[in-house]
mmCIF file of C-alpha atoms in Angstrom:
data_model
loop_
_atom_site.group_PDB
_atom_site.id
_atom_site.type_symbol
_atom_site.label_atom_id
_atom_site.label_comp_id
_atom_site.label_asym_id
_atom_site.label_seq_id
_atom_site.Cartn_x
_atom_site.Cartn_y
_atom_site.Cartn_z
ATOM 1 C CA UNK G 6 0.000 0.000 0.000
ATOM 2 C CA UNK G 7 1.210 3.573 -0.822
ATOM 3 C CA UNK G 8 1.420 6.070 1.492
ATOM 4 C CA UNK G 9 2.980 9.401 0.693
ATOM 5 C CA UNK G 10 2.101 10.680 -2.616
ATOM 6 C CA UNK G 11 -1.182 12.665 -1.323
ATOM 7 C CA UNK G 12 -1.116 16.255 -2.477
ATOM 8 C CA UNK G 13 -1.764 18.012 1.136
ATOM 9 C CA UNK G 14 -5.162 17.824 1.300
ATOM 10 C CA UNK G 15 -8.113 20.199 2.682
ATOM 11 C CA UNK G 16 -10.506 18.748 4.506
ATOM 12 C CA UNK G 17 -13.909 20.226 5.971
ATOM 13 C CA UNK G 18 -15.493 19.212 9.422
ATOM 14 C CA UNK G 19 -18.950 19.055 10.455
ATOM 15 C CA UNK G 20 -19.310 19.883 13.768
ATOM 16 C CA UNK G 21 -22.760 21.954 13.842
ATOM 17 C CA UNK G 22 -25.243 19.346 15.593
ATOM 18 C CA UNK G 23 -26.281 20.152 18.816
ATOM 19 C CA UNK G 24 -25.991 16.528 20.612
ATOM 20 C CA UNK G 25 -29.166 16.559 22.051
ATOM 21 C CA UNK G 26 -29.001 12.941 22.252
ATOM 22 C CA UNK G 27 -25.855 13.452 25.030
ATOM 23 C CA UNK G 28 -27.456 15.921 27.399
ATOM 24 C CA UNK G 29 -26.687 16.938 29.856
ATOM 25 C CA UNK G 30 -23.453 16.837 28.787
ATOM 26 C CA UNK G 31 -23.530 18.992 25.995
ATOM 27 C CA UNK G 32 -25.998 21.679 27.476
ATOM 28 C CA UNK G 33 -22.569 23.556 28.261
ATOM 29 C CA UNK G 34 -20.582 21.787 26.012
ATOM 30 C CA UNK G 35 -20.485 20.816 22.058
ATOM 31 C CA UNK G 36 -20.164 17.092 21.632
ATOM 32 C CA UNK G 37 -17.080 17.241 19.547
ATOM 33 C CA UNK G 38 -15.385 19.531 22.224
ATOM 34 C CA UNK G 39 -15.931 16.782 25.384
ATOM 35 C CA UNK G 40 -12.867 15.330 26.794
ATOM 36 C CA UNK G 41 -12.300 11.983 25.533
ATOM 37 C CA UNK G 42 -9.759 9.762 26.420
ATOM 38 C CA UNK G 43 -8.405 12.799 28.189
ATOM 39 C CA UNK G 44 -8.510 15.530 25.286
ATOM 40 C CA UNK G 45 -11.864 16.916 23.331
ATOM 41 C CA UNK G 46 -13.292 14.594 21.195
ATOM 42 C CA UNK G 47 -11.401 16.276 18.078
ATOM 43 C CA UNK G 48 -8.466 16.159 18.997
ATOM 44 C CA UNK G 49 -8.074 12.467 17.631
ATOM 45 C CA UNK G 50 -10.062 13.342 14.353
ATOM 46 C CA UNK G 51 -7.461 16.409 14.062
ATOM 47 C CA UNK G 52 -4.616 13.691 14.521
ATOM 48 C CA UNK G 53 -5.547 11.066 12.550
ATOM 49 C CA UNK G 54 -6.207 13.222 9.752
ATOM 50 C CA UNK G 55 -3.369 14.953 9.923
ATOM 51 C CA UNK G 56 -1.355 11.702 9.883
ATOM 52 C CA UNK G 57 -2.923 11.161 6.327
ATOM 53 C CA UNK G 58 -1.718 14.325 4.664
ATOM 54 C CA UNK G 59 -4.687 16.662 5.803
ATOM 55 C CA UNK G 60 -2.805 20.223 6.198
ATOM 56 C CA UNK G 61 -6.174 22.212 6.094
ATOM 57 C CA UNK G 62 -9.238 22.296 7.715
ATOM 58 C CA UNK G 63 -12.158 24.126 7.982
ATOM 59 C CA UNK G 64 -15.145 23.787 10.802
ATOM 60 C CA UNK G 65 -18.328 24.334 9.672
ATOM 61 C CA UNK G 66 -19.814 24.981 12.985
ATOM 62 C CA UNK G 67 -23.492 26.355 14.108
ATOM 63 C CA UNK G 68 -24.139 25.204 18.107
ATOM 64 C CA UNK G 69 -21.716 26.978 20.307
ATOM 65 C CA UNK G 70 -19.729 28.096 17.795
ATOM 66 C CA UNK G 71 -17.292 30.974 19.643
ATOM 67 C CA UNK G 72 -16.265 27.884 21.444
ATOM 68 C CA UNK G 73 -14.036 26.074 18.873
ATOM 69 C CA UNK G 74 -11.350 28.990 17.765
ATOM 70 C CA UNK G 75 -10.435 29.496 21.569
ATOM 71 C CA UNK G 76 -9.936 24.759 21.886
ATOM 72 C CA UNK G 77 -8.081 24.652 18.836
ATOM 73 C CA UNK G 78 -6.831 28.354 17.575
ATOM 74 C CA UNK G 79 -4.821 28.504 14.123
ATOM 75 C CA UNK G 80 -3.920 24.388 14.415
ATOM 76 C CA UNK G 81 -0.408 25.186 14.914
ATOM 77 C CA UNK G 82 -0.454 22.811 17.877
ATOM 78 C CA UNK G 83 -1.511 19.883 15.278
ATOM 79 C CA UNK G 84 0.283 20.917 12.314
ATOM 80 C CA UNK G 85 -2.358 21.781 10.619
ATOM 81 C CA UNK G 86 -4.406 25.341 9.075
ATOM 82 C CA UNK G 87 -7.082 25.561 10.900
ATOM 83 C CA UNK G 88 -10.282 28.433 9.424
ATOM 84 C CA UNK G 89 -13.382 28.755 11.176
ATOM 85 C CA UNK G 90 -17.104 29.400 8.888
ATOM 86 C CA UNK G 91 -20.109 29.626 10.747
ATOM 87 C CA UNK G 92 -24.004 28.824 10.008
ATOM 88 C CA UNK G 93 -25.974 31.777 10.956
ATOM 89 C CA UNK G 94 -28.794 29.053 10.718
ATOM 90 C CA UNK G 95 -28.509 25.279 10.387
ATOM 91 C CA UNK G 96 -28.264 24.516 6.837
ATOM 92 C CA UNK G 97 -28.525 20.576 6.972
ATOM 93 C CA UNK G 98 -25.237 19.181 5.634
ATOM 94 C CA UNK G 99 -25.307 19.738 2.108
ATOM 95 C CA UNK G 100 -25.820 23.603 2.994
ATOM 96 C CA UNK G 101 -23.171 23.502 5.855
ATOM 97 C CA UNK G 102 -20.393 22.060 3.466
ATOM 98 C CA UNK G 103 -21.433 24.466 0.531
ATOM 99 C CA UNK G 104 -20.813 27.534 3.496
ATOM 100 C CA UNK G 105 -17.224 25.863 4.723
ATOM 101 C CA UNK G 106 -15.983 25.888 0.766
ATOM 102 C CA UNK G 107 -15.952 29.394 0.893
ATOM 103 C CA UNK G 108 -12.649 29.246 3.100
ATOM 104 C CA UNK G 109 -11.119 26.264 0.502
ATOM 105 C CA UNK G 110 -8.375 27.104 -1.471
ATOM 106 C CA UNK G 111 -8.149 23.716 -3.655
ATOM 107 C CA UNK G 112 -9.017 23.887 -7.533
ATOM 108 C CA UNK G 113 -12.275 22.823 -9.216
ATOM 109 C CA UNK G 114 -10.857 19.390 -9.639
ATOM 110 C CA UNK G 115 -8.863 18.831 -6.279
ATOM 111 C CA UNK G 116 -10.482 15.780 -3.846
ATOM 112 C CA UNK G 117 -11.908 17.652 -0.515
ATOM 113 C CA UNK G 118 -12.397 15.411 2.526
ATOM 114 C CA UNK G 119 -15.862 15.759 4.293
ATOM 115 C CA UNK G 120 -15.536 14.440 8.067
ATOM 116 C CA UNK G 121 -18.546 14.577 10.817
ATOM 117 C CA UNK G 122 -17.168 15.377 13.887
ATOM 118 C CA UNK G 123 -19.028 12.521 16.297
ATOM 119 C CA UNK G 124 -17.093 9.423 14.284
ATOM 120 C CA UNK G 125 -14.435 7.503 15.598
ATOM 121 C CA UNK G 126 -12.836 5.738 12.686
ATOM 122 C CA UNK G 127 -9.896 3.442 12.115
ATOM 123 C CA UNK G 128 -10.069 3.578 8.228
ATOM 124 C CA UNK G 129 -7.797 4.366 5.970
ATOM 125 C CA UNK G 130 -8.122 7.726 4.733
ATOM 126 C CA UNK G 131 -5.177 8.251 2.272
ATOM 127 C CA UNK G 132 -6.450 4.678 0.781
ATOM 128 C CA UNK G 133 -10.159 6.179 -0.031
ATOM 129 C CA UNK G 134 -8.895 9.568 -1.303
ATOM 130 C CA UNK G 135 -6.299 7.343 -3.428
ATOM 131 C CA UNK G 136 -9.295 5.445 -4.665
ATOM 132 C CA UNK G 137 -11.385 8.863 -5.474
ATOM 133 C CA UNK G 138 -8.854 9.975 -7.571
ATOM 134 C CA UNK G 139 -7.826 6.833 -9.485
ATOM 135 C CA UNK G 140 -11.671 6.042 -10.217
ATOM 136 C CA UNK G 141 -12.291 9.977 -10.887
ATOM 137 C CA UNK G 142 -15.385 9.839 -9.188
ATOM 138 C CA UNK G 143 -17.824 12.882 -7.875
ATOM 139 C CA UNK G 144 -17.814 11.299 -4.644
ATOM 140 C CA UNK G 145 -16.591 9.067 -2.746
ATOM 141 C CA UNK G 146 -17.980 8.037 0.413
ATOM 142 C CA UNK G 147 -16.505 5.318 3.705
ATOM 143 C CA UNK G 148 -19.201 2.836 4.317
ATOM 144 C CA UNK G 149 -18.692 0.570 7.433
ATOM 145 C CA UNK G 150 -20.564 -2.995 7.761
ATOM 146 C CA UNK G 151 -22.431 -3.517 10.926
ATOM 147 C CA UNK G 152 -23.993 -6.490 12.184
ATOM 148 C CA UNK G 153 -27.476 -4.581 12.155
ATOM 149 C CA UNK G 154 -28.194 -2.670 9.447
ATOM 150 C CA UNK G 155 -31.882 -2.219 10.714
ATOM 151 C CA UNK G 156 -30.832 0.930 12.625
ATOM 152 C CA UNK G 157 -29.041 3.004 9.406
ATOM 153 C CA UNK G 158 -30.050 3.491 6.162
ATOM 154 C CA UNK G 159 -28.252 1.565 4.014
ATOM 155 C CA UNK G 160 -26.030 1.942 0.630
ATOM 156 C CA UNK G 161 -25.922 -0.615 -1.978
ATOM 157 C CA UNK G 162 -23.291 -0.716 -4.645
ATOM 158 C CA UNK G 163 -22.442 -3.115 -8.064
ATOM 159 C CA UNK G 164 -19.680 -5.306 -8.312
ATOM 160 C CA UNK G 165 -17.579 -2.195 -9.786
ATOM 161 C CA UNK G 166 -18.024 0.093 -6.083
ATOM 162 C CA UNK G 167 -20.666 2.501 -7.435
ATOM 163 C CA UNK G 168 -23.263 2.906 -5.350
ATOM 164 C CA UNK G 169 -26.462 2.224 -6.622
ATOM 165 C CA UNK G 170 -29.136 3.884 -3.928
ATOM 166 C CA UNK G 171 -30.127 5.786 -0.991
ATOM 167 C CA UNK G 172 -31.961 3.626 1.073
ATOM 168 C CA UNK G 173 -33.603 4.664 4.484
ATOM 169 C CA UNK G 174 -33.851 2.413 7.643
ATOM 170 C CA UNK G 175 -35.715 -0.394 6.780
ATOM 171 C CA UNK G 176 -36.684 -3.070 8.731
ATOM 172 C CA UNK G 177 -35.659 -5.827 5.741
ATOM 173 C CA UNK G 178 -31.980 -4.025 4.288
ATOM 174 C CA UNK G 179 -30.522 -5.227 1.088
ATOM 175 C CA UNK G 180 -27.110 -4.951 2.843
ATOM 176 C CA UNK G 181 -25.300 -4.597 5.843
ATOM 177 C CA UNK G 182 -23.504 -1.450 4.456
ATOM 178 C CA UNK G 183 -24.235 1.766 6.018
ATOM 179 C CA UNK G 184 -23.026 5.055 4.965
ATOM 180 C CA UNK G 185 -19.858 5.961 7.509
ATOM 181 C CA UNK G 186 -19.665 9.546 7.410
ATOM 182 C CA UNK G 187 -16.881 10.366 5.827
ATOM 183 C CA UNK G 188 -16.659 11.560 1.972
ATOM 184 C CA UNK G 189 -14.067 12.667 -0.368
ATOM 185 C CA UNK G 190 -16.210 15.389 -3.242
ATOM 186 C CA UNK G 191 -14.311 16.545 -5.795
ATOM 187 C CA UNK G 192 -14.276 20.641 -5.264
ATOM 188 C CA UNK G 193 -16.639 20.976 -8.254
ATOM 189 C CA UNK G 194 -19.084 19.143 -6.891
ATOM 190 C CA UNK G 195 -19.401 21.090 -3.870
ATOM 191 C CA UNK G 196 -19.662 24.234 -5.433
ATOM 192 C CA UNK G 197 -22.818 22.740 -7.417
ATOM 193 C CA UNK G 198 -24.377 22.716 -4.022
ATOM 194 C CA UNK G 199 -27.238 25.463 -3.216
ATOM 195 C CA UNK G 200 -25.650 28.176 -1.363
ATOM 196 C CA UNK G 201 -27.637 29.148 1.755
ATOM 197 C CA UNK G 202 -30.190 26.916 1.522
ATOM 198 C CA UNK G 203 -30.932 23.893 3.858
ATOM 199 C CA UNK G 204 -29.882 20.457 1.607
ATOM 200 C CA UNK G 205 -29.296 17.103 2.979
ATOM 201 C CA UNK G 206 -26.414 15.180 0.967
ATOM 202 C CA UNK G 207 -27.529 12.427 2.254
ATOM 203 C CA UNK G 208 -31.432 12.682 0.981
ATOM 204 C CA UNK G 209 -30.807 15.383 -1.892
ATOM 205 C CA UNK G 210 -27.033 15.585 -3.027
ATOM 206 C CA UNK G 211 -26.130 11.746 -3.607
ATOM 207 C CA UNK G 212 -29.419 10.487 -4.945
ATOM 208 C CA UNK G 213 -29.387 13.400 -7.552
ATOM 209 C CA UNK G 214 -25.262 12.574 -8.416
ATOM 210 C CA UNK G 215 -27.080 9.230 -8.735
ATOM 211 C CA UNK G 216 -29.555 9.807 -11.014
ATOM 212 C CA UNK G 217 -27.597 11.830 -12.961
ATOM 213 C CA UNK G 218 -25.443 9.115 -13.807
ATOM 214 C CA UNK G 219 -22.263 10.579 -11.987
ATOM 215 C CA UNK G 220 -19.785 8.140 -10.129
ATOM 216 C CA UNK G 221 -20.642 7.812 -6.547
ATOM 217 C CA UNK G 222 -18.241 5.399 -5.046
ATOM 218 C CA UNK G 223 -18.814 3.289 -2.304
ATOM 219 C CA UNK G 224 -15.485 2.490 0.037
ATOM 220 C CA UNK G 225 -16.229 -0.339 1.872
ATOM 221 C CA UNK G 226 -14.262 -1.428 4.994
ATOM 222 C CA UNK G 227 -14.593 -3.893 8.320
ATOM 223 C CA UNK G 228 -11.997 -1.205 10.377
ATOM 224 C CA UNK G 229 -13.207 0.375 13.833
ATOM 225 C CA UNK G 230 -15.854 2.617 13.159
ATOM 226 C CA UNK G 231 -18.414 3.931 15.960
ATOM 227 C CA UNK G 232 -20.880 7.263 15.926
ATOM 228 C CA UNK G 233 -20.267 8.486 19.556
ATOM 229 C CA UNK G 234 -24.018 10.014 19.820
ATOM 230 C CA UNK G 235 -25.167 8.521 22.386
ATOM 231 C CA UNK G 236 -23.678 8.379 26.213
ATOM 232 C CA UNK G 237 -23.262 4.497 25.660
ATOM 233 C CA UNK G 238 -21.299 5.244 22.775
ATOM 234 C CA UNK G 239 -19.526 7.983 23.932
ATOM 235 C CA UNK G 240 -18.006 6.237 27.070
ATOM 236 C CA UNK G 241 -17.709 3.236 24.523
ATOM 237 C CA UNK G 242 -15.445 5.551 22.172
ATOM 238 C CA UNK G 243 -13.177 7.051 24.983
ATOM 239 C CA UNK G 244 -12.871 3.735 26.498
ATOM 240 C CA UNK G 245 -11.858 1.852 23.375
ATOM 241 C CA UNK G 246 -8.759 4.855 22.787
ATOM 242 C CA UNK G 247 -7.310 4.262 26.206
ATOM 243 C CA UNK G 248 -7.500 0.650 25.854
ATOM 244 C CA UNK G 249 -5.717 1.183 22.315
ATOM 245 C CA UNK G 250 -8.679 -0.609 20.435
ATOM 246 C CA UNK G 251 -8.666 2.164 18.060
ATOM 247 C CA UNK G 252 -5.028 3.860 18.059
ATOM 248 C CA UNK G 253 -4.881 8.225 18.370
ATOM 249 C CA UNK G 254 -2.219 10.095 18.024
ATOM 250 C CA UNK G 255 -3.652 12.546 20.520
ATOM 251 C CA UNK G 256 -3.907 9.800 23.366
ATOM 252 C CA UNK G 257 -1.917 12.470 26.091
ATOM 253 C CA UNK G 258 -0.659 8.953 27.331
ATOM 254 C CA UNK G 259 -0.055 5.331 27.100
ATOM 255 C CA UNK G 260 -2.614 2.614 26.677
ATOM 256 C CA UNK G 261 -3.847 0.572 29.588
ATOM 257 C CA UNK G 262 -6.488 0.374 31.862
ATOM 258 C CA UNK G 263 -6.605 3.420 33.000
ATOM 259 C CA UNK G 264 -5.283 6.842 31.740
ATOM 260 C CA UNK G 265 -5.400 9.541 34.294
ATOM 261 C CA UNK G 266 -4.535 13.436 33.735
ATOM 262 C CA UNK G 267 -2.243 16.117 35.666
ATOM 263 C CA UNK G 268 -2.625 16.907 39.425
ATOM 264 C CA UNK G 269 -5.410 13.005 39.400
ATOM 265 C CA UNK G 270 -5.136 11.222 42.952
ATOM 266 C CA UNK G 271 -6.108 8.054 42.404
ATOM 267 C CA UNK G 272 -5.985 5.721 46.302
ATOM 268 C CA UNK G 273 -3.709 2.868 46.376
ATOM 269 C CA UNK G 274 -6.562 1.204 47.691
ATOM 270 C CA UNK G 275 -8.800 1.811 44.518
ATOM 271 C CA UNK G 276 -9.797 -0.182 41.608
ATOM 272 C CA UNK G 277 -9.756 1.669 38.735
ATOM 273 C CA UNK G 278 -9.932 -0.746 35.014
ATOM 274 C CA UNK G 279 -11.512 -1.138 32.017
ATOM 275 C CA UNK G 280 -10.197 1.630 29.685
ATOM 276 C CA UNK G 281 -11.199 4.623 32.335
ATOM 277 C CA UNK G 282 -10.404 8.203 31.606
ATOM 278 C CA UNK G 283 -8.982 10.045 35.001
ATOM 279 C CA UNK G 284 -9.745 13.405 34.214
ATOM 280 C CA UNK G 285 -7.072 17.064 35.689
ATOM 281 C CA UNK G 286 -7.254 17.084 39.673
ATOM 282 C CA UNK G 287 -10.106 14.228 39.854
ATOM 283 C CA UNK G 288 -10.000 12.358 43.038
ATOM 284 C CA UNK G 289 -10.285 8.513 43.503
ATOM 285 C CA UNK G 290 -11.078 7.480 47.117
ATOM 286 C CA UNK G 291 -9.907 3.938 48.738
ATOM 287 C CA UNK G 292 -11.662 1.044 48.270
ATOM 288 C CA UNK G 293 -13.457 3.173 45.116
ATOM 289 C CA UNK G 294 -14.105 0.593 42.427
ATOM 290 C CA UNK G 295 -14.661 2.664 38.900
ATOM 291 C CA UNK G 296 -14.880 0.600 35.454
ATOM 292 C CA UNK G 297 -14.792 1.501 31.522
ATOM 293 C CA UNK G 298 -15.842 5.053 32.665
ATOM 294 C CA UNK G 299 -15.316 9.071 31.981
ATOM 295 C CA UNK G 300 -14.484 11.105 35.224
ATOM 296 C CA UNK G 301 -14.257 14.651 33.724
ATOM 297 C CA UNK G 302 -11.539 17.083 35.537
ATOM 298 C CA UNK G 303 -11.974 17.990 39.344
ATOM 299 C CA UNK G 304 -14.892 15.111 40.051
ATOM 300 C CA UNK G 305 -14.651 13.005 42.952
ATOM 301 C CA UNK G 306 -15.597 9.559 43.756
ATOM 302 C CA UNK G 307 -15.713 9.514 47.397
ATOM 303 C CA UNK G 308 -13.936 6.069 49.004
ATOM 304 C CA UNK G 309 -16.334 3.252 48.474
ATOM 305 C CA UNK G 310 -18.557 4.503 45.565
ATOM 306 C CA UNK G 311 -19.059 2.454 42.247
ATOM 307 C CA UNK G 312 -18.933 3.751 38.633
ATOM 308 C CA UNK G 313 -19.221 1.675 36.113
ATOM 309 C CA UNK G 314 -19.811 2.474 32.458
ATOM 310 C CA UNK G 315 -20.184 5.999 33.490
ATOM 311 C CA UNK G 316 -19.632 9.612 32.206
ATOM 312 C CA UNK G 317 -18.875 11.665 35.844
ATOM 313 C CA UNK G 318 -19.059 15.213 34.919
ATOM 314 C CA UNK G 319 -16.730 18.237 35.832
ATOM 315 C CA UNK G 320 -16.557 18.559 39.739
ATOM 316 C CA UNK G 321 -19.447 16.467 40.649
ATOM 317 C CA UNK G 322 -19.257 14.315 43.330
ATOM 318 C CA UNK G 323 -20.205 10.693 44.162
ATOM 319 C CA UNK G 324 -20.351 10.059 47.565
ATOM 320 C CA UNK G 325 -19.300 6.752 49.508
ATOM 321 C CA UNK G 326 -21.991 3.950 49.156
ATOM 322 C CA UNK G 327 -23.241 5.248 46.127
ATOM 323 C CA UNK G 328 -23.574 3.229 42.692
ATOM 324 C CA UNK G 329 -23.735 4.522 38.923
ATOM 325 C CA UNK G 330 -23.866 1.967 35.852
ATOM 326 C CA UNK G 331 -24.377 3.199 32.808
ATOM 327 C CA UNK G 332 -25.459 6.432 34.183
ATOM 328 C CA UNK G 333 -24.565 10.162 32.963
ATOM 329 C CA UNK G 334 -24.087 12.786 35.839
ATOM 330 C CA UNK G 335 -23.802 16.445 34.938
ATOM 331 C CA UNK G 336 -21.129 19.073 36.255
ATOM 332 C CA UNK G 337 -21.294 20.114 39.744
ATOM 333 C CA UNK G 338 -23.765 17.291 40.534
ATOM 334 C CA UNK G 339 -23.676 15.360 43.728
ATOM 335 C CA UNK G 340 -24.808 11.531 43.650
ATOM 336 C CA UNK G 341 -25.675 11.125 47.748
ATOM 337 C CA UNK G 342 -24.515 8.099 49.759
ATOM 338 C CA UNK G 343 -26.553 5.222 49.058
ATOM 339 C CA UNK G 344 -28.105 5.924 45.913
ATOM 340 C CA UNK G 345 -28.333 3.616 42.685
ATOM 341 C CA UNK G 346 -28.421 5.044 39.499
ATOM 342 C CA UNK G 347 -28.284 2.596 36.248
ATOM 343 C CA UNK G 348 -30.229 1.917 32.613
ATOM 344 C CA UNK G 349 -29.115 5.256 30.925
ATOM 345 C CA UNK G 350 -30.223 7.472 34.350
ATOM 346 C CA UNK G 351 -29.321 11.378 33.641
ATOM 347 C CA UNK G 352 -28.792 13.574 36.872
ATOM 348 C CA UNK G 353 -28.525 17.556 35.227
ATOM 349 C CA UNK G 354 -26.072 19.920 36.387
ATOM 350 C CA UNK G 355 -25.899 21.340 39.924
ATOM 351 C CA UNK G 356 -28.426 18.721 41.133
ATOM 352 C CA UNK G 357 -27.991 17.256 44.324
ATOM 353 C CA UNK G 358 -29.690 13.811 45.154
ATOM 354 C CA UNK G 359 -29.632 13.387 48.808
ATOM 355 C CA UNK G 360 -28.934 9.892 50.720
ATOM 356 C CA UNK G 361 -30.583 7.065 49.352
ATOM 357 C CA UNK G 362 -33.121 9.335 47.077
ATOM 358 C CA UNK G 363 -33.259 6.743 44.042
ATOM 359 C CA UNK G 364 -32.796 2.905 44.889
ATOM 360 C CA UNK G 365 -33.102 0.220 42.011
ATOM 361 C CA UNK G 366 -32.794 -2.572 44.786
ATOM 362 C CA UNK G 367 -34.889 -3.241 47.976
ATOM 363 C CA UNK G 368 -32.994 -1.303 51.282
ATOM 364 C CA UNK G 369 -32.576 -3.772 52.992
#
């Protein structure tokens, strides 16, 4: 397989959605901006695309937008170019990636790279740009099989790689390929795009390539892929990068069980496994037993407690006899002594639940 002989590419980022499916979290918060595996989320999509000859970048943003320039500034710090457009109004993503290619410099004919900023993926991106380019197609888009195909709309293609159709979720799929997220266009095609007006490329752009009888390639692979939009996911995602499941440049550490930030205390006396991200200043307590989770900077879990497949939030606090699985708890909330939360159970920020105020068990 070839590596070097990309021409330094541009690339454009989605990173406009709102993750309402990850609140509380990201009521303060953008999803791609929360720490995981101990840096924001796009930090490793920064990294990894870098590492495949990406030198320029531009974030089409909408939710909380003044909040990427002051994470990631010029890109310096990644070796990359970094611009910043913004969507007055959503525009769907067709309309968001026609607004970013205002700040692209490449020619009419020059492959841009289209990533969404909730995928983890351990694809090869030079190899599907490579593939764009030798096939000369309008677009070329990562599809990931998944064992059920029920919950995406799927993408059939012919024996040659074209894809053939658009199909939405269906409960009987023609195939277990789902579109991935991430597309190469050529420039041209972008700039066919409607500017400022809401289009879906998914429901509007690729059908009408399509039916136009324009190449849209399908770039199938079996690598790590995973859409971090849910909580399960999330903690899934940031789990999988410490473990070294899916390898990141950005990791600020080594692989293991644990990775735990500047100025953590985590007791002697504490178990602390499973791919867990120890967030700045957090504070592990003896006898503390915390799997596969995210403890966000300055939380504690008080000597005693359980968290297990968790996202703690910044500077909350759960107390000794406590117990989270699979639970979300927002900044600055406190989890009393005694309490169970589990099944996907949200506590919002600044709430405190006092002793024993939510059992899943009998007290006895």
């Amino acid at each position: 397989m070839m590596t070097s002989s990309l021409p330094d590419l541009e690339a454009i980022l989605l990173v406009g959605g709102q993750g309402t499916r990850l609140r509380p979290l990201t009521l303060g918060t953008p999803k791609p901006l929360l720490p995981t595996a101990g840096v924001p989320f796009l930090a490793h999509q920064l990294a990894r695309a870098r590492s495949f000859g990406v030198r320029r970048i531009v974030f089409a943003t909408s939710y909380k937008a003044a909040m990427f320039e002051p994470a990631f500034g010029d890109g310096a710090a990644f070796g990359l170019s970094l611009e910043y457009m913004t969507e007055e109004t959503p525009l769907g993503t067709g309309g968001a990636i026609r607004n970013a290619a205002e700040a692209l410099t490449s020619g009419p004919s020059d492959p841009v790279l289209i990533l969404n900023g909730d995928i983890l993926s351990g694809h090869d991106i030079g190899d599907q740009v490579r593939t764009h380019l030798a096939r000369r197609a309008a677009v070329t888009l990562h599809l990931t099989e998944v064992d059920d195909p029920t919950r995406f709309g799927c993408v059939p293609t012919d024996d040659s790689g074209r894809v053939t159709a658009f199909l939405e979720k269906t409960p009987n799929p023609v195939t277990n390929r789902i579109n991935a997220g991430c597309y190469v266009f050529t420039r041209s095609v972008i700039d066919s795009i409607p500017r400022d007006e809401v289009v879906s490329v998914e429901r509007e752009t690729f059908p009408g390539l399509i039916e136009s009888g324009e190449l849209v390639l399908g770039y199938a692979d079996r690598s790590y892929w995973l859409d971090v939009g849910t909580p399960a996911a999330f903690v899934r995602g940031s789990r999988d990068l410490v473990l070294g499941r899916l390898a990141s440049p950005a990791l600020p550490g080594p692989t293991g069980e644990y990775l735990a930030l500047d100025g953590a205390r985590v007791s002697a006396e504490a178990k602390v496994q499973g791919g867990t991200a120890v967030g700045a200043r957090v504070v592990v307590g003896a006898g503390a037993s915390v799997a596969g989770s995210v403890l966000l900077d300055d939380c504690v879990i008080e000597p005693g407690a359980v968290v297990t497949d968790s996202v703690v939030g910044t500077a909350a606090r759960v107390c000794a006899g406590a117990a989270v699985h699979d639970a979300v708890i927002g900044d600055r909330a406190v989890v009393g002594p005694g309490n169970e939360l589990q099944h996907g159970a949200r506590v919002w920020p600044d709430i405190a639940l006092p002793e024993r105020a939510v059992r899943h068990s009998s007290d006895v």
